[in-house]
Short mmCIF file of C-alpha atoms and ligand atoms in Angstrom, two decimals:
data_model
loop_
_atom_site.label_atom_id
_atom_site.label_comp_id
_atom_site.label_asym_id
_atom_site.label_seq_id
_atom_site.Cartn_x
_atom_site.Cartn_y
_atom_site.Cartn_z
CA MET A 1 0.01 -0.29 0.14
CA THR A 2 1.43 3.28 -1.06
CA LYS A 3 1.56 6.39 1.32
CA THR A 4 -1.73 7.85 1.00
CA TYR A 5 -2.79 11.33 2.80
CA ASN A 6 -6.73 11.56 2.73
CA PHE A 7 -8.30 15.46 2.19
CA CYS A 8 -11.87 14.06 2.59
CA ALA A 9 -13.66 16.64 4.17
CA GLY A 10 -15.70 14.01 5.90
CA PRO A 11 -15.91 11.51 7.22
CA ALA A 12 -12.35 12.63 7.41
CA MET A 13 -9.24 10.87 8.39
CA LEU A 14 -8.85 9.71 11.96
CA PRO A 15 -5.28 9.53 13.34
CA GLU A 16 -2.90 6.65 12.43
CA PRO A 17 -2.05 5.52 16.06
CA VAL A 18 -6.22 5.59 17.13
CA MET A 19 -6.99 3.02 13.75
CA ARG A 20 -3.97 0.61 14.91
CA GLN A 21 -5.31 0.80 18.37
CA ALA A 22 -9.04 -0.09 17.02
CA GLN A 23 -7.47 -2.79 14.90
CA ALA A 24 -5.72 -4.04 17.53
CA GLU A 25 -8.53 -4.46 19.91
CA LEU A 26 -11.51 -4.72 17.50
CA ILE A 27 -12.72 -8.31 18.45
CA ASP A 28 -11.38 -8.57 22.05
CA TRP A 29 -12.05 -5.27 23.43
CA GLN A 30 -10.13 -5.36 27.51
CA GLY A 31 -9.64 -9.10 27.09
CA MET A 32 -13.61 -10.00 27.38
CA GLY A 33 -13.44 -12.03 24.26
CA ARG A 34 -15.62 -9.54 22.41
CA SER A 35 -15.62 -6.29 20.59
CA VAL A 36 -16.23 -3.07 22.31
CA MET A 37 -19.47 -2.97 19.72
CA GLU A 38 -21.15 -6.18 21.34
CA ILE A 39 -21.12 -5.33 24.94
CA SER A 40 -23.85 -4.01 26.52
CA HIS A 41 -24.07 0.24 26.93
CA ARG A 42 -25.30 -0.31 30.33
CA SER A 43 -22.36 -2.92 31.13
CA LYS A 44 -20.08 -1.28 33.56
CA GLU A 45 -16.95 -1.45 31.25
CA TYR A 46 -18.93 0.57 29.02
CA ILE A 47 -20.44 3.44 31.13
CA ALA A 48 -16.57 3.71 32.30
CA LEU A 49 -15.45 4.15 28.71
CA ALA A 50 -18.32 6.63 27.98
CA LYS A 51 -17.42 8.76 31.51
CA THR A 52 -13.63 8.28 30.40
CA ALA A 53 -14.39 9.81 26.79
CA GLU A 54 -16.91 12.68 28.89
CA GLN A 55 -14.27 14.18 30.96
CA ASP A 56 -11.45 13.73 28.35
CA LEU A 57 -13.46 16.21 26.37
CA ARG A 58 -13.81 18.13 29.41
CA ASP A 59 -10.57 18.56 29.66
CA LEU A 60 -9.33 18.96 26.28
CA MET A 61 -12.08 21.85 25.96
CA ALA A 62 -11.99 23.20 29.66
CA ILE A 63 -15.94 22.74 30.04
CA PRO A 64 -16.95 24.66 32.85
CA ASP A 65 -19.05 22.33 35.25
CA ASN A 66 -22.58 24.18 34.68
CA TYR A 67 -22.63 22.54 31.19
CA LYS A 68 -24.03 19.16 29.89
CA VAL A 69 -22.43 17.16 27.30
CA ILE A 70 -24.11 15.15 25.56
CA PHE A 71 -23.60 12.30 22.78
CA SER A 72 -26.54 12.32 20.44
CA GLN A 73 -27.38 10.50 17.00
CA GLY A 74 -27.82 12.14 14.08
CA GLY A 75 -24.69 14.28 13.19
CA GLY A 76 -25.00 17.56 12.39
CA ARG A 77 -28.12 18.07 10.95
CA GLY A 78 -29.98 16.37 13.45
CA GLN A 79 -28.95 19.32 15.54
CA PHE A 80 -30.14 22.05 13.35
CA ALA A 81 -33.78 20.25 14.24
CA ALA A 82 -32.49 19.64 17.97
CA VAL A 83 -31.56 23.32 18.64
CA PRO A 84 -34.88 24.91 17.48
CA MET A 85 -36.96 22.34 19.27
CA ASN A 86 -34.95 22.48 22.29
CA LEU A 87 -34.83 26.17 22.62
CA ARG A 88 -38.59 27.00 21.03
CA GLN A 89 -40.26 28.25 24.32
CA LYS A 90 -36.87 30.35 25.17
CA GLY A 91 -38.41 33.48 22.84
CA GLN A 92 -40.23 34.05 19.68
CA ARG A 93 -37.63 33.98 17.16
CA ALA A 94 -34.28 32.89 16.03
CA ASP A 95 -31.29 35.31 14.61
CA PHE A 96 -28.92 33.70 12.38
CA LEU A 97 -25.55 34.70 10.84
CA LEU A 98 -25.83 33.53 6.95
CA SER A 99 -21.94 32.70 6.65
CA GLY A 100 -22.22 29.80 3.78
CA SER A 101 -23.35 26.69 3.09
CA TRP A 102 -23.88 25.36 6.19
CA SER A 103 -25.08 28.11 8.43
CA LYS A 104 -27.55 28.30 5.21
CA GLY A 105 -28.79 24.58 6.10
CA ALA A 106 -28.85 25.46 9.95
CA ILE A 107 -31.38 28.00 9.05
CA GLN A 108 -33.70 26.44 6.31
CA GLU A 109 -34.38 23.45 9.08
CA ALA A 110 -34.73 26.07 11.60
CA GLU A 111 -37.71 27.59 10.01
CA LYS A 112 -39.92 24.46 10.72
CA PHE A 113 -39.70 25.04 14.13
CA LEU A 114 -39.72 29.23 14.54
CA PRO A 115 -39.68 32.30 12.69
CA THR A 116 -36.16 33.36 11.58
CA LYS A 117 -34.15 36.11 10.77
CA VAL A 118 -30.75 36.28 9.13
CA VAL A 119 -29.30 39.09 10.79
CA ALA A 120 -25.92 39.50 9.15
CA ASP A 121 -24.94 38.00 5.76
CA LEU A 122 -21.54 37.71 4.03
CA GLU A 123 -20.12 40.11 2.11
CA ILE A 124 -17.79 40.89 -0.69
CA ARG A 125 -15.37 43.40 -0.38
CA ASP A 126 -12.20 43.62 -3.04
CA GLY A 127 -13.37 40.52 -4.44
CA LEU A 128 -13.09 38.55 -1.21
CA HIS A 129 -15.51 36.89 1.29
CA VAL A 130 -15.62 38.91 4.65
CA VAL A 131 -18.06 38.29 7.30
CA PRO A 132 -19.87 41.20 9.09
CA ASN A 133 -19.00 41.77 13.30
CA ILE A 134 -21.69 40.60 15.49
CA SER A 135 -23.26 43.04 17.96
CA PRO A 136 -25.89 42.59 20.44
CA ASN A 137 -27.94 45.25 19.03
CA MET A 138 -28.54 43.15 15.85
CA MET A 139 -30.41 40.82 18.08
CA SER A 140 -34.12 40.76 17.58
CA ALA A 141 -36.57 41.67 20.50
CA ASN A 142 -37.55 38.26 22.04
CA SER A 143 -34.66 36.39 20.21
CA ALA A 144 -34.70 32.49 21.60
CA TYR A 145 -30.83 32.33 20.30
CA PHE A 146 -28.43 33.60 17.87
CA HIS A 147 -26.73 30.75 16.08
CA TYR A 148 -23.63 30.81 13.30
CA CYS A 149 -21.22 28.30 12.01
CA SER A 150 -17.54 28.78 13.27
CA ASN A 151 -16.08 26.90 10.32
CA GLU A 152 -17.91 26.93 6.65
CA THR A 153 -16.42 23.37 5.67
CA VAL A 154 -17.69 23.87 2.07
CA ASP A 155 -16.78 27.53 1.50
CA GLY A 156 -13.34 27.64 3.64
CA ILE A 157 -14.54 30.50 5.82
CA GLU A 158 -13.54 30.36 9.59
CA ILE A 159 -15.12 32.99 12.11
CA ASN A 160 -11.91 33.29 14.87
CA THR A 161 -13.64 36.44 16.97
CA ILE A 162 -16.73 35.05 18.82
CA PRO A 163 -19.76 36.80 18.04
CA ASP A 164 -21.16 39.20 21.12
CA SER A 165 -25.13 38.39 21.13
CA GLY A 166 -25.22 39.99 24.25
CA ASP A 167 -27.95 38.47 26.55
CA VAL A 168 -29.30 36.27 23.58
CA PRO A 169 -28.03 32.71 24.14
CA LEU A 170 -25.23 31.93 21.63
CA VAL A 171 -25.27 28.77 19.69
CA ALA A 172 -22.35 27.67 17.68
CA ASP A 173 -22.48 25.08 14.88
CA MET A 174 -18.51 23.45 15.49
CA SER A 175 -19.02 20.42 13.75
CA SER A 176 -15.58 20.84 11.56
CA ASN A 177 -13.24 23.55 13.86
CA ILE A 178 -14.29 21.98 17.26
CA LEU A 179 -11.15 20.97 19.16
CA SER A 180 -8.98 22.73 16.61
CA GLN A 181 -7.90 25.80 18.65
CA PRO A 182 -9.19 26.80 22.24
CA ILE A 183 -11.99 28.45 22.73
CA ASP A 184 -13.85 30.17 25.78
CA VAL A 185 -16.92 27.69 26.42
CA SER A 186 -18.18 30.21 28.66
CA LYS A 187 -19.39 32.44 26.26
CA PHE A 188 -21.78 30.10 24.47
CA GLY A 189 -25.36 28.46 25.21
CA ILE A 190 -24.88 25.56 22.99
CA ILE A 191 -21.84 24.33 21.48
CA TYR A 192 -22.98 21.18 18.55
CA ALA A 193 -20.68 19.32 16.39
CA GLY A 194 -21.23 16.30 13.97
CA ALA A 195 -17.91 13.88 15.09
CA GLN A 196 -17.08 12.69 11.31
CA LYS A 197 -14.77 16.06 11.24
CA ASN A 198 -12.48 16.40 14.00
CA ILE A 199 -13.99 13.91 16.42
CA GLY A 200 -14.56 10.23 14.96
CA PRO A 201 -16.86 8.21 13.11
CA SER A 202 -20.21 9.54 11.36
CA GLY A 203 -23.42 9.34 13.10
CA LEU A 204 -22.48 10.86 16.39
CA ALA A 205 -23.07 15.03 17.73
CA VAL A 206 -21.27 15.89 20.49
CA VAL A 207 -23.48 18.77 21.94
CA ILE A 208 -22.28 21.04 24.92
CA VAL A 209 -25.06 22.98 26.60
CA ARG A 210 -25.55 25.28 29.45
CA GLU A 211 -27.79 24.28 32.32
CA ASP A 212 -29.94 27.12 32.31
CA LEU A 213 -31.31 26.25 28.74
CA LEU A 214 -32.28 22.90 29.54
CA ASP A 215 -35.59 23.45 30.11
CA PHE A 216 -36.99 25.44 26.69
CA ALA A 217 -38.28 22.08 24.63
CA MET A 218 -41.29 22.45 22.54
CA PRO A 219 -44.04 19.48 23.87
CA HIS A 220 -43.19 17.26 20.65
CA THR A 221 -39.83 17.15 20.79
CA PRO A 222 -38.44 13.59 20.29
CA SER A 223 -36.96 12.07 23.67
CA PHE A 224 -34.16 11.24 22.27
CA MET A 225 -33.51 14.54 20.96
CA HIS A 226 -34.48 16.24 23.81
CA TYR A 227 -31.24 18.07 25.95
CA LYS A 228 -32.78 17.81 29.30
CA THR A 229 -34.01 13.86 28.66
CA MET A 230 -30.68 13.14 27.31
CA ALA A 231 -28.35 14.87 29.99
CA GLU A 232 -30.79 12.80 33.10
CA TYR A 233 -29.99 9.59 30.89
CA ASP A 234 -26.35 10.52 30.47
CA SER A 235 -27.02 10.12 26.85
CA MET A 236 -28.24 6.53 27.26
CA TYR A 237 -31.85 7.32 27.27
CA ASN A 238 -31.69 4.91 24.08
CA THR A 239 -28.77 2.75 23.03
CA PRO A 240 -25.67 5.25 21.67
CA PRO A 241 -23.71 4.47 18.79
CA THR A 242 -21.45 2.97 21.14
CA TYR A 243 -18.65 2.33 18.15
CA SER A 244 -18.68 5.92 17.63
CA TRP A 245 -18.34 7.10 20.75
CA TYR A 246 -15.45 4.63 21.87
CA LEU A 247 -13.18 5.90 18.82
CA ALA A 248 -14.24 9.61 19.80
CA GLY A 249 -12.69 8.31 23.17
CA LEU A 250 -9.64 7.19 21.57
CA VAL A 251 -9.38 10.62 19.45
CA PHE A 252 -9.48 12.72 22.64
CA LYS A 253 -6.54 10.67 24.21
CA TRP A 254 -4.73 11.14 20.98
CA LEU A 255 -5.13 14.72 21.30
CA LYS A 256 -4.08 14.41 24.96
CA GLU A 257 -1.00 13.00 23.83
CA GLN A 258 -0.11 15.45 21.43
CA GLY A 259 -0.46 18.51 23.81
CA GLY A 260 -3.75 19.37 23.44
CA VAL A 261 -5.93 21.73 21.91
CA SER A 262 -3.42 24.53 22.38
CA ALA A 263 -0.55 22.24 21.01
CA ILE A 264 -2.97 21.01 17.94
CA ALA A 265 -3.86 24.78 17.46
CA LEU A 266 -0.09 25.57 16.60
CA GLU A 267 0.13 22.44 14.21
CA ASN A 268 -3.30 23.71 12.46
CA ALA A 269 -1.63 27.14 12.07
CA LYS A 270 1.66 25.65 10.43
CA LYS A 271 -0.47 23.45 8.02
CA ALA A 272 -2.89 26.07 6.83
CA GLU A 273 -0.21 28.71 6.56
CA LEU A 274 2.09 26.14 4.41
CA LEU A 275 -1.07 25.95 1.83
CA TYR A 276 -2.22 29.58 1.92
CA ARG A 277 1.35 30.76 1.22
CA CYS A 278 1.43 28.01 -1.81
CA ILE A 279 -1.77 29.75 -2.91
CA ASP A 280 -0.64 32.88 -2.55
CA ASN A 281 2.89 32.84 -4.56
CA SER A 282 1.79 31.11 -6.87
CA ASP A 283 -0.02 33.40 -9.27
CA PHE A 284 -2.03 30.58 -10.53
CA TYR A 285 -4.64 29.20 -7.74
CA ILE A 286 -6.94 31.28 -6.66
CA ASN A 287 -8.69 31.95 -2.93
CA LYS A 288 -11.04 33.84 -2.63
CA VAL A 289 -11.73 34.32 1.44
CA HIS A 290 -10.17 37.22 2.93
CA PRO A 291 -7.39 36.46 5.18
CA ASN A 292 -8.83 37.19 8.63
CA PHE A 293 -11.65 34.59 7.48
CA ARG A 294 -9.38 31.93 5.83
CA SER A 295 -10.32 28.49 7.42
CA LYS A 296 -7.44 26.60 9.17
CA MET A 297 -9.34 23.39 8.63
CA ASN A 298 -10.44 23.68 5.14
CA VAL A 299 -8.47 25.65 2.70
CA THR A 300 -10.31 25.92 -0.54
CA PHE A 301 -8.72 26.82 -3.78
CA HIS A 302 -9.49 27.28 -7.53
CA LEU A 303 -7.26 26.63 -10.88
CA PRO A 304 -7.03 29.53 -13.54
CA SER A 305 -9.28 27.11 -15.33
CA PRO A 306 -11.87 24.74 -14.62
CA ASP A 307 -10.51 22.90 -17.42
CA LEU A 308 -7.95 21.75 -15.67
CA ASP A 309 -9.59 20.49 -12.83
CA ALA A 310 -9.51 16.80 -13.82
CA VAL A 311 -5.78 16.67 -14.48
CA PHE A 312 -5.05 18.14 -11.18
CA LEU A 313 -7.08 15.78 -9.72
CA GLN A 314 -5.58 12.76 -11.30
CA GLY A 315 -2.18 13.79 -10.97
CA ALA A 316 -2.91 14.23 -7.08
CA GLU A 317 -4.20 10.84 -6.97
CA GLN A 318 -0.94 9.21 -8.67
CA ALA A 319 0.56 11.65 -5.85
CA GLY A 320 -1.06 9.62 -2.97
CA LEU A 321 -3.18 12.73 -2.44
CA THR A 322 -6.85 11.78 -2.36
CA ALA A 323 -10.50 13.37 -1.72
CA LEU A 324 -8.86 17.14 -3.08
CA ARG A 325 -11.88 17.86 -5.21
CA GLY A 326 -14.17 20.89 -3.91
CA HIS A 327 -17.99 20.44 -2.47
CA ARG A 328 -20.03 19.91 -5.80
CA SER A 329 -21.90 23.55 -5.11
CA VAL A 330 -18.36 25.61 -4.88
CA GLY A 331 -16.29 23.45 -7.38
CA GLY A 332 -12.43 23.83 -7.52
CA MET A 333 -10.42 22.29 -4.70
CA ARG A 334 -10.52 21.80 -1.20
CA ALA A 335 -7.68 20.41 1.29
CA SER A 336 -9.13 19.93 4.45
CA ILE A 337 -6.86 19.56 6.97
CA TYR A 338 -8.15 18.65 10.29
CA ASN A 339 -6.29 17.47 13.58
CA ALA A 340 -5.27 14.31 12.31
CA MET A 341 -3.69 15.41 8.85
CA PRO A 342 0.36 15.06 9.54
CA ILE A 343 2.33 18.18 8.58
CA ALA A 344 4.43 15.83 6.05
CA GLY A 345 0.64 15.53 4.17
CA VAL A 346 0.69 19.18 3.67
CA LYS A 347 4.15 19.53 3.00
CA THR A 348 3.63 16.41 -0.07
CA LEU A 349 0.81 18.39 -1.28
CA VAL A 350 2.32 21.75 -1.47
CA GLU A 351 5.00 19.93 -3.75
CA TYR A 352 2.50 18.96 -5.94
CA MET A 353 0.93 22.20 -6.34
CA GLN A 354 4.31 23.79 -7.27
CA GLU A 355 5.11 21.01 -9.83
CA PHE A 356 1.89 21.22 -11.36
CA THR A 357 2.16 24.82 -11.43
CA ARG A 358 5.13 24.21 -13.20
CA ARG A 359 3.49 22.43 -15.81
CA ASN A 360 0.87 24.12 -16.50
CA LYS A 361 1.14 27.51 -16.55
C1 PLP B 401 -20.43 18.28 8.24
C2 PLP B 401 -21.14 19.35 8.78
C3 PLP B 401 -22.75 18.93 9.07
C4 PLP B 401 -23.63 17.96 8.75
O1 PLP B 401 -23.00 17.04 9.54
P1 PLP B 401 -23.66 15.74 9.27
O2 PLP B 401 -23.05 14.78 10.29
O3 PLP B 401 -23.61 15.31 7.63
O4 PLP B 401 -25.37 15.87 9.65
C5 PLP B 401 -23.13 20.25 9.54
N1 PLP B 401 -22.58 21.71 10.11
C6 PLP B 401 -21.31 21.43 9.61
C7 PLP B 401 -20.28 22.75 9.77
C8 PLP B 401 -20.60 20.67 8.90
O5 PLP B 401 -19.14 20.72 8.08
#
């Protein structure tokens, strides 16, 4: 097997040591003679695993004690519905920042449950995408919450300044940049993230909810999506996605071994810097995001002509660089470089991009 670097946006690559450990204990976990996916979620062994994973996440993100951590089914989009259902009785409408494809998806889903208002929209200045500042006076009267997406996975736009929504609870979709850099959890009402970018396999979502927000759900909220119920049952109201939770736990341990979130943030900054420098110095590749909002997780770029896309992708595959095709809605290329992507992968990609420029300029 030749060395492959997987730049898939999601489900994304997982750290190699995690995959090796999962392989080694796949059919015999902790000497039980069974796989961890074959044991009861109510067994003391599994409950210990679940609690350790939660504690490791709490340590990594410095989650304050007045927040519940929920391991939910249904991924990121599950939360697009769960958030409005759970906060429905908190106010009359919900406010949104529209910064790209995923925030748009969140708005469309929320509209099924309550009136929504886009209080700010992505701007284009000098041909570059810019995210406007958010201030408390932009919030609607009687707003239940303000929602934004901290990293627009499709568009390659990241918002590093936490929006100021004043007294209106701040809700963030952090699916694609959770655990990539330190954040102050106490500024948020709810943080959620689908797992398949920086946490583990798909199907799982992690939800971090401030306790005072647990009791505003609309009456018909399904129990397994109801934060209060899920918190009361330690996320085991129904059978949780046990194997995904186990793998998430391994990823959290791995991240701790890397030195935690602040250490991985330095690596992430270096990786992104390498790629953006390659793009900016090239006179060939184009990135249309203002430098302040360039994503450190999903680096998007276009070639001078879409006619070159297929050649670029084919050459990349031959060089062991896979899944670089941009999202179908925006075209071009996208290199997703989450926590698990080693810097060597980014260096190999940069070398390939430079060589491609020389051959096609
Ligand atoms: C991937 C992603 C989602 C959707 O996750 P699913 O698990 O497919 O529902 C939502 N928001 C963002 C920012 C994402 O990157």
